[in-house]
Backbone as JSON, one array per atom type, in Angstrom:
{
  "sequence": "XXXXXXXXXXXXXXXXXXXXXXXXXXXXXXXXXXXXXXXXXXXXXXXXXXXXXXXXXXXXXXXXXXXXXXXXXXXXXXXXXXXXXXXXXXXXXXXXXXXXXXXXXXXXXXXXXXXXXXXXXXXXXXXXXXXXXXXXXXXXXXXXXXXXXXXXXXXXXXXXXXXXXXXXXXXXXXXXXXXXXXXXXXXXXXXXXXX",
  "N": [[34.31, 87.8, 34.17], [35.5, 85.92, 32.56], [38.19, 86.75, 32.18], [39.16, 86.46, 34.81], [38.84, 83.71, 35.15], [40.72, 82.7, 33.28], [43.07, 83.72, 34.41], [43.08, 82.44, 36.95], [43.25, 79.78, 36.1], [45.85, 79.71, 34.99], [47.34, 80.27, 37.3], [46.69, 78.0, 38.81], [47.71, 76.0, 37.09], [50.48, 76.55, 37.1], [51.16, 76.51, 39.74], [53.21, 76.12, 42.67], [52.52, 73.86, 44.18], [51.78, 71.98, 42.33], [54.24, 71.06, 41.25], [55.3, 70.01, 43.57], [53.51, 67.91, 44.11], [54.02, 66.34, 41.85], [56.68, 65.65, 42.33], [56.37, 64.12, 44.66], [54.86, 62.03, 43.61], [56.69, 60.96, 41.78], [58.64, 60.1, 43.57], [57.2, 58.13, 44.95], [56.96, 56.3, 42.92], [59.46, 55.27, 42.74], [61.56, 56.58, 41.47], [64.51, 58.55, 41.58], [64.84, 61.32, 41.15], [65.54, 64.89, 41.19], [64.12, 66.04, 43.97], [63.68, 68.39, 45.22], [61.71, 71.22, 45.82], [61.45, 73.95, 43.7], [60.17, 76.13, 44.5], [59.9, 76.55, 47.16], [61.18, 77.56, 50.33], [63.8, 76.54, 52.36], [64.81, 76.19, 55.76], [67.81, 76.08, 57.86], [67.52, 73.64, 59.13], [66.18, 72.14, 57.35], [63.45, 72.39, 57.23], [60.51, 73.44, 55.57], [60.01, 76.8, 55.17], [58.63, 78.69, 53.79], [56.2, 78.86, 51.29], [55.66, 79.83, 48.13], [52.72, 81.32, 46.97], [50.65, 80.37, 48.62], [48.41, 80.86, 51.27], [45.69, 81.4, 48.92], [44.07, 84.4, 48.29], [41.21, 85.9, 47.16], [40.02, 88.95, 46.31], [37.03, 90.27, 45.79], [35.44, 92.87, 44.09], [32.61, 94.23, 45.03], [29.37, 92.72, 44.29], [28.94, 90.04, 42.12], [27.44, 87.53, 40.58], [28.34, 85.75, 38.61], [31.15, 86.05, 38.66], [31.58, 85.29, 41.31], [30.83, 82.6, 41.1], [32.89, 81.57, 39.47], [35.06, 81.91, 41.2], [34.29, 80.18, 43.3], [34.34, 77.7, 41.97], [37.09, 77.46, 41.4], [38.07, 77.61, 43.98], [37.31, 75.14, 45.03], [38.78, 73.49, 43.27], [41.51, 74.23, 43.79], [41.66, 73.59, 46.54], [40.87, 70.88, 46.72], [42.4, 69.47, 44.77], [45.05, 70.43, 45.04], [45.42, 71.01, 47.7], [45.62, 73.6, 48.57], [44.59, 76.34, 50.33], [41.91, 78.53, 49.48], [40.61, 81.67, 49.76], [37.81, 83.83, 49.66], [37.11, 87.22, 49.62], [34.9, 89.96, 49.96], [34.79, 93.11, 48.75], [32.99, 95.85, 49.82], [31.26, 97.76, 47.59], [31.7, 101.15, 47.29], [30.73, 104.51, 46.86], [32.88, 106.93, 45.66], [33.33, 110.16, 46.41], [34.04, 113.36, 44.93], [36.7, 115.16, 46.42], [38.03, 117.51, 46.23], [38.8, 120.34, 44.06], [40.45, 119.25, 42.15], [39.67, 116.7, 41.69], [38.33, 114.81, 39.21], [36.15, 113.33, 36.73], [37.71, 111.36, 35.49], [39.66, 110.53, 37.36], [38.36, 109.45, 39.55], [37.72, 106.62, 39.37], [40.28, 105.56, 39.86], [40.67, 106.26, 42.49], [38.69, 104.66, 43.65], [39.73, 102.14, 43.05], [42.13, 102.27, 44.5], [41.06, 102.41, 47.06], [39.89, 99.86, 47.23], [42.19, 98.2, 47.0], [43.62, 99.01, 49.31], [41.82, 98.21, 51.33], [41.71, 95.41, 50.84], [44.37, 94.65, 51.3], [44.59, 95.29, 54.01], [42.7, 93.47, 55.08], [44.01, 91.11, 54.45], [46.64, 91.24, 55.7], [45.88, 91.55, 58.35], [44.63, 89.21, 58.92], [41.93, 88.97, 58.8], [40.8, 88.11, 56.44], [40.76, 85.38, 56.56], [38.78, 84.72, 58.27], [36.01, 84.78, 57.53], [33.78, 83.2, 57.58], [33.54, 81.3, 55.52], [32.65, 78.27, 53.87], [34.43, 75.31, 53.59], [35.56, 72.45, 51.72], [36.99, 70.7, 53.19], [38.69, 70.43, 56.38], [40.28, 73.37, 57.07], [43.11, 74.64, 58.33], [43.77, 77.7, 60.08], [45.72, 79.91, 58.29], [49.08, 81.24, 58.86], [49.74, 84.72, 59.63], [50.55, 86.73, 56.85], [53.86, 87.7, 55.69], [54.47, 88.93, 53.4], [52.95, 89.62, 50.2], [51.65, 88.43, 47.06], [50.39, 90.16, 44.4], [47.93, 89.93, 42.01], [46.16, 91.05, 39.2], [42.9, 90.52, 37.73], [43.24, 90.03, 35.04], [45.7, 89.02, 34.37], [47.99, 86.77, 33.04], [50.07, 84.39, 34.16], [53.53, 83.37, 33.76], [55.27, 80.21, 33.41], [57.43, 80.23, 35.17], [56.83, 82.02, 37.11], [56.15, 81.78, 39.95], [58.54, 80.79, 40.93], [60.23, 82.95, 40.43], [59.02, 84.88, 42.12], [59.41, 83.67, 44.61], [62.21, 83.59, 44.74], [62.85, 86.32, 44.73], [61.75, 87.12, 47.1], [63.61, 86.88, 49.15], [65.23, 89.08, 48.6], [63.52, 91.19, 49.29], [63.33, 90.69, 52.01], [65.94, 91.12, 52.91], [66.85, 93.63, 52.04], [66.19, 96.67, 53.09], [65.59, 98.93, 51.67], [63.96, 98.29, 49.59], [60.64, 98.25, 48.42], [58.93, 96.7, 46.91], [58.78, 93.97, 44.54], [58.57, 93.27, 41.06], [56.98, 91.52, 38.42], [55.94, 92.42, 36.19], [55.86, 93.49, 32.82], [55.68, 95.9, 30.61], [56.71, 95.97, 28.08], [56.95, 93.4, 27.19], [57.31, 90.85, 24.81], [55.8, 88.3, 22.94], [57.59, 86.4, 21.8], [59.78, 86.59, 23.46], [59.15, 86.07, 26.11], [58.38, 83.76, 28.77]],
  "CA": [[34.54, 86.48, 34.75], [36.39, 85.18, 31.67], [39.57, 87.1, 32.51], [39.48, 85.85, 36.09], [38.98, 82.27, 34.94], [42.01, 82.45, 32.63], [44.12, 83.98, 35.39], [43.09, 81.37, 37.95], [43.74, 78.55, 35.49], [47.31, 79.81, 34.9], [47.86, 80.13, 38.66], [46.55, 76.58, 39.13], [48.6, 75.23, 36.22], [51.88, 76.79, 37.43], [51.31, 76.62, 41.19], [54.27, 75.26, 43.22], [51.98, 72.59, 44.7], [51.79, 71.02, 41.21], [55.58, 70.47, 41.21], [55.45, 69.21, 44.79], [52.76, 66.67, 43.91], [54.73, 65.55, 40.86], [57.86, 65.11, 43.0], [55.92, 63.04, 45.55], [54.46, 60.91, 42.75], [57.93, 60.38, 41.27], [59.27, 59.4, 44.69], [56.42, 56.91, 45.2], [57.2, 55.37, 41.82], [60.81, 54.73, 42.85], [62.56, 57.37, 40.77], [65.24, 59.38, 42.53], [65.18, 62.61, 40.54], [65.67, 66.01, 42.1], [62.82, 66.2, 44.6], [63.56, 69.7, 45.86], [60.8, 72.16, 45.17], [62.11, 75.22, 43.39], [59.29, 77.22, 44.92], [59.8, 76.63, 48.61], [62.41, 77.99, 50.98], [64.06, 75.7, 53.51], [65.74, 76.75, 56.72], [68.99, 75.24, 58.07], [67.12, 72.32, 59.6], [65.51, 71.45, 56.26], [62.01, 72.59, 57.27], [60.03, 74.44, 54.63], [59.57, 77.97, 55.91], [57.73, 79.5, 52.98], [55.79, 78.32, 50.0], [55.07, 80.91, 47.33], [51.41, 81.03, 46.4], [49.69, 79.76, 49.53], [47.1, 80.58, 50.69], [45.24, 82.33, 47.89], [42.94, 85.24, 48.71], [40.64, 86.66, 46.05], [39.21, 90.06, 46.77], [36.04, 90.62, 44.76], [34.91, 94.22, 44.3], [31.16, 94.21, 44.86], [28.74, 91.42, 44.05], [28.68, 89.6, 40.76], [27.22, 86.08, 40.74], [29.19, 84.99, 37.67], [32.51, 86.09, 39.21], [31.55, 84.47, 42.52], [30.79, 81.21, 40.65], [34.25, 81.2, 39.03], [35.88, 81.81, 42.41], [33.9, 78.95, 44.01], [34.85, 76.56, 41.19], [38.53, 77.36, 41.6], [38.33, 77.29, 45.4], [37.23, 73.68, 45.14], [39.89, 72.91, 42.53], [42.75, 74.43, 44.54], [41.65, 72.9, 47.83], [40.76, 69.42, 46.57], [43.48, 68.91, 43.94], [46.39, 70.84, 45.46], [45.51, 71.24, 49.14], [45.93, 75.01, 48.78], [43.36, 77.06, 50.7], [41.55, 79.72, 48.71], [39.62, 82.47, 50.48], [37.18, 84.92, 48.91], [36.6, 88.33, 50.41], [34.09, 90.83, 49.11], [34.9, 94.53, 49.06], [31.72, 96.54, 49.6], [31.39, 98.89, 46.65], [31.3, 102.43, 47.85], [30.87, 105.62, 45.94], [33.91, 107.88, 46.07], [32.91, 111.51, 46.02], [35.14, 114.31, 44.77], [37.05, 115.82, 47.68], [38.55, 118.84, 45.95], [38.59, 120.76, 42.67], [41.28, 118.45, 41.25], [38.98, 115.44, 41.4], [37.53, 114.85, 37.99], [35.56, 112.03, 36.41], [38.7, 110.36, 35.08], [40.48, 109.99, 38.44], [37.57, 108.79, 40.6], [37.92, 105.16, 39.37], [41.57, 105.25, 40.49], [40.44, 106.34, 43.94], [37.94, 103.46, 44.02], [40.68, 101.03, 42.99], [43.03, 102.42, 45.64], [40.28, 102.04, 48.24], [39.76, 98.41, 47.23], [43.51, 97.64, 47.32], [43.92, 99.26, 50.72], [40.94, 97.35, 52.12], [42.11, 94.01, 50.66], [45.64, 94.43, 52.0], [44.28, 95.3, 55.46], [42.05, 92.18, 55.38], [45.02, 90.05, 54.32], [47.69, 91.32, 56.72], [45.29, 91.43, 59.69], [44.09, 87.87, 59.08], [40.47, 88.99, 58.69], [40.4, 87.39, 55.22], [40.61, 83.96, 56.88], [37.71, 84.54, 59.25], [34.76, 85.34, 57.02], [32.71, 82.21, 57.62], [33.42, 80.49, 54.31], [32.63, 76.82, 54.03], [35.42, 74.62, 52.79], [35.26, 71.03, 51.57], [37.72, 69.97, 54.23], [39.18, 71.26, 57.48], [41.38, 74.25, 56.65], [43.65, 75.36, 59.48], [44.0, 79.11, 59.82], [47.12, 80.16, 57.89], [49.74, 82.31, 59.62], [49.67, 86.04, 59.0], [51.62, 86.83, 55.84], [54.89, 88.73, 55.77], [54.47, 89.56, 52.08], [51.88, 89.11, 49.35], [51.74, 88.57, 45.61], [49.13, 90.75, 43.93], [47.64, 89.76, 40.59], [44.84, 91.5, 38.77], [42.15, 89.42, 37.12], [43.53, 89.83, 33.62], [47.11, 88.66, 34.25], [48.29, 85.35, 32.84], [51.45, 84.25, 34.61], [54.42, 82.43, 33.06], [55.54, 79.0, 34.19], [58.45, 80.47, 36.19], [56.38, 83.15, 37.94], [56.28, 81.53, 41.39], [59.96, 80.67, 41.21], [60.73, 84.32, 40.49], [58.51, 85.53, 43.33], [60.07, 83.04, 45.75], [63.6, 84.02, 44.75], [62.96, 87.74, 45.06], [61.31, 87.35, 48.48], [64.81, 87.08, 49.95], [65.65, 90.48, 48.41], [62.64, 92.03, 50.12], [63.65, 90.46, 53.43], [67.29, 91.56, 53.27], [67.13, 95.0, 51.62], [65.14, 97.53, 53.64], [65.28, 100.02, 50.73], [63.0, 97.8, 48.61], [59.24, 98.19, 48.82], [58.24, 95.66, 46.16], [59.39, 93.44, 43.31], [57.54, 93.18, 40.06], [57.21, 90.66, 37.26], [55.18, 93.03, 35.1], [56.69, 94.06, 31.78], [54.89, 96.54, 29.56], [57.34, 95.78, 26.78], [57.12, 91.98, 26.92], [56.85, 90.38, 23.52], [55.52, 86.88, 23.02], [58.74, 85.57, 21.46], [60.82, 86.74, 24.45], [58.71, 85.76, 27.46], [58.04, 82.35, 28.99]],
  "C": [[35.5, 85.66, 33.88], [37.86, 85.46, 31.97], [40.0, 86.4, 33.79], [39.69, 84.34, 35.93], [40.32, 81.93, 34.28], [43.17, 82.67, 33.6], [44.22, 82.85, 36.4], [43.58, 80.05, 37.36], [45.27, 78.57, 35.4], [47.95, 79.67, 36.28], [47.8, 78.66, 39.07], [47.59, 75.74, 38.37], [50.07, 75.35, 36.64], [52.14, 76.86, 38.93], [52.4, 75.68, 41.7], [53.75, 73.92, 43.74], [51.9, 71.54, 43.59], [53.13, 70.3, 41.16], [55.8, 69.57, 42.42], [54.72, 67.88, 44.65], [53.46, 65.76, 42.91], [55.97, 64.91, 41.48], [57.48, 63.95, 43.92], [55.51, 61.81, 44.74], [55.69, 60.19, 42.2], [58.61, 59.57, 42.35], [58.53, 58.1, 44.98], [56.68, 55.85, 44.14], [58.64, 54.86, 41.79], [61.88, 55.5, 42.11], [63.23, 58.29, 41.78], [65.73, 60.67, 41.89], [65.31, 63.68, 41.61], [64.3, 66.33, 42.69], [62.67, 67.54, 45.32], [62.6, 70.56, 45.1], [61.55, 73.45, 44.9], [61.29, 76.39, 43.88], [59.07, 77.26, 46.42], [61.16, 76.98, 49.17], [62.6, 77.12, 52.2], [65.04, 76.38, 54.44], [66.9, 75.77, 56.92], [68.66, 73.83, 58.52], [66.36, 71.54, 58.54], [63.99, 71.59, 56.28], [61.62, 73.66, 56.26], [59.47, 75.61, 55.42], [58.66, 78.88, 55.11], [57.44, 78.76, 51.69], [55.1, 79.45, 49.26], [53.71, 80.45, 46.81], [50.41, 80.37, 47.31], [49.58, 80.61, 50.78], [46.8, 81.61, 49.59], [44.03, 83.08, 48.43], [42.48, 86.02, 47.47], [39.72, 87.71, 46.62], [38.31, 90.5, 45.62], [35.47, 91.99, 45.08], [33.42, 94.22, 44.0], [30.66, 92.81, 44.57], [28.52, 91.2, 42.57], [28.61, 88.08, 40.83], [28.12, 85.27, 39.82], [30.64, 84.93, 38.18], [32.58, 85.2, 40.45], [31.53, 82.98, 42.16], [32.15, 80.72, 40.19], [35.14, 81.01, 40.25], [35.57, 80.51, 43.15], [34.42, 77.71, 43.29], [36.34, 76.38, 41.44], [38.9, 77.13, 43.06], [38.31, 75.79, 45.58], [38.41, 73.01, 44.45], [41.2, 73.04, 43.3], [42.77, 73.6, 45.82], [41.63, 71.38, 47.67], [41.93, 68.82, 45.81], [44.87, 69.23, 44.47], [46.54, 70.99, 46.97], [45.85, 72.68, 49.49], [44.63, 75.74, 49.14], [43.15, 78.31, 49.87], [40.41, 80.4, 49.47], [39.11, 83.57, 49.57], [36.72, 85.98, 49.89], [35.88, 89.28, 49.46], [34.19, 92.27, 49.59], [33.56, 95.2, 48.81], [31.94, 97.74, 48.69], [30.87, 100.15, 47.31], [31.53, 103.51, 46.8], [31.93, 106.57, 46.5], [33.52, 109.24, 45.51], [34.13, 112.4, 45.83], [35.42, 115.03, 46.08], [37.63, 117.21, 47.47], [38.37, 119.16, 44.47], [39.44, 119.98, 41.68], [40.65, 117.1, 40.91], [38.09, 115.61, 40.18], [37.01, 113.44, 37.72], [36.61, 110.97, 36.1], [39.49, 109.8, 36.25], [39.68, 109.33, 39.56], [37.69, 107.27, 40.56], [39.25, 104.74, 40.01], [41.45, 105.31, 42.0], [39.67, 105.12, 44.44], [38.87, 102.25, 44.04], [41.64, 101.08, 44.18], [42.33, 102.04, 46.94], [40.16, 100.52, 48.35], [41.1, 97.76, 47.6], [43.83, 97.81, 48.8], [43.11, 98.35, 51.63], [41.4, 95.89, 52.05], [43.43, 93.72, 51.37], [45.44, 94.42, 53.51], [43.65, 93.97, 55.87], [43.07, 91.05, 55.38], [46.01, 90.09, 55.47], [47.14, 91.23, 58.15], [44.79, 90.01, 59.97], [42.57, 87.81, 58.96], [39.97, 88.22, 57.47], [40.16, 85.9, 55.5], [39.39, 83.68, 57.74], [36.38, 85.08, 58.76], [33.66, 84.31, 56.88], [32.53, 81.38, 56.38], [33.4, 79.01, 54.66], [33.64, 76.22, 53.07], [35.08, 73.13, 52.76], [35.99, 70.16, 52.59], [38.18, 70.96, 55.29], [40.38, 72.07, 56.98], [41.89, 74.96, 57.9], [43.9, 76.82, 59.11], [45.46, 79.33, 59.47], [47.75, 81.22, 58.79], [49.58, 83.64, 58.9], [50.83, 86.18, 58.01], [52.64, 87.91, 56.17], [54.96, 89.53, 54.48], [53.34, 88.96, 51.27], [52.28, 89.24, 47.88], [50.39, 89.09, 45.16], [49.04, 90.52, 42.43], [46.28, 90.37, 40.31], [44.2, 90.4, 37.95], [42.46, 89.18, 35.66], [45.0, 89.48, 33.36], [47.25, 87.15, 34.06], [49.78, 85.17, 33.13], [52.21, 83.23, 33.77], [54.72, 81.25, 33.98], [56.59, 79.19, 35.27], [58.07, 81.6, 37.15], [56.61, 82.91, 39.43], [57.74, 81.36, 41.8], [60.6, 82.05, 41.34], [60.29, 85.01, 41.78], [59.19, 84.96, 44.58], [61.52, 83.51, 45.86], [63.75, 85.47, 45.17], [62.45, 88.06, 46.46], [62.5, 87.58, 49.39], [65.35, 88.51, 49.81], [64.82, 91.42, 49.27], [62.98, 91.9, 51.59], [64.98, 91.09, 53.83], [67.59, 93.02, 52.94], [65.97, 95.92, 52.03], [64.8, 98.7, 52.71], [64.28, 99.59, 49.67], [61.59, 97.77, 49.19], [58.55, 97.01, 48.16], [59.14, 95.13, 45.06], [58.25, 93.25, 42.33], [57.95, 92.24, 38.94], [56.49, 91.23, 36.05], [56.13, 93.67, 34.1], [55.8, 94.59, 30.67], [55.4, 96.23, 28.17], [57.54, 94.31, 26.43], [56.55, 91.6, 25.57], [56.8, 88.85, 23.56], [56.76, 86.02, 22.76], [59.86, 85.64, 22.51], [60.42, 86.34, 25.86], [58.3, 84.3, 27.55], [56.55, 82.13, 28.89]]
}
């Protein structure tokens, strides 16, 4: 639960809605700085057509009350402070049995992880993640079905430019049919070189 809490705090801290709220506050105070969000995409008519990082779906593998408590705390924080809906889905833990002689103890956890990822992506792209009877503190309209997703594991702490990078590279995914994914992960990242 500690890893998840640190990850969610970084997502909250660097979420594009934070910059949007700051821009609106600046505008209300009479300052005329650059009010364009660097994390939203506008069409030719000036309408925002995509906002990176909304909604947030957390797929929990099995039941763990402590993890569920962290998710509930951050659901309230995202929804009340930023207006960003956060949905929790729970993957039913299933035992993966060896299917052939190549299955060994070391690769069964990878099969379980793959099963969870496949299930979570199906729930997300089908819209089932939005319809699981969760109670929200305010009326949350059903979000549109996503065209793409950002996947973070519970032990990832994002940099302050993460959402900007994801938003910028979304255009690459849309325009280049040879691309399957973009990644911000760097095994070789060193503290002095990363944001």
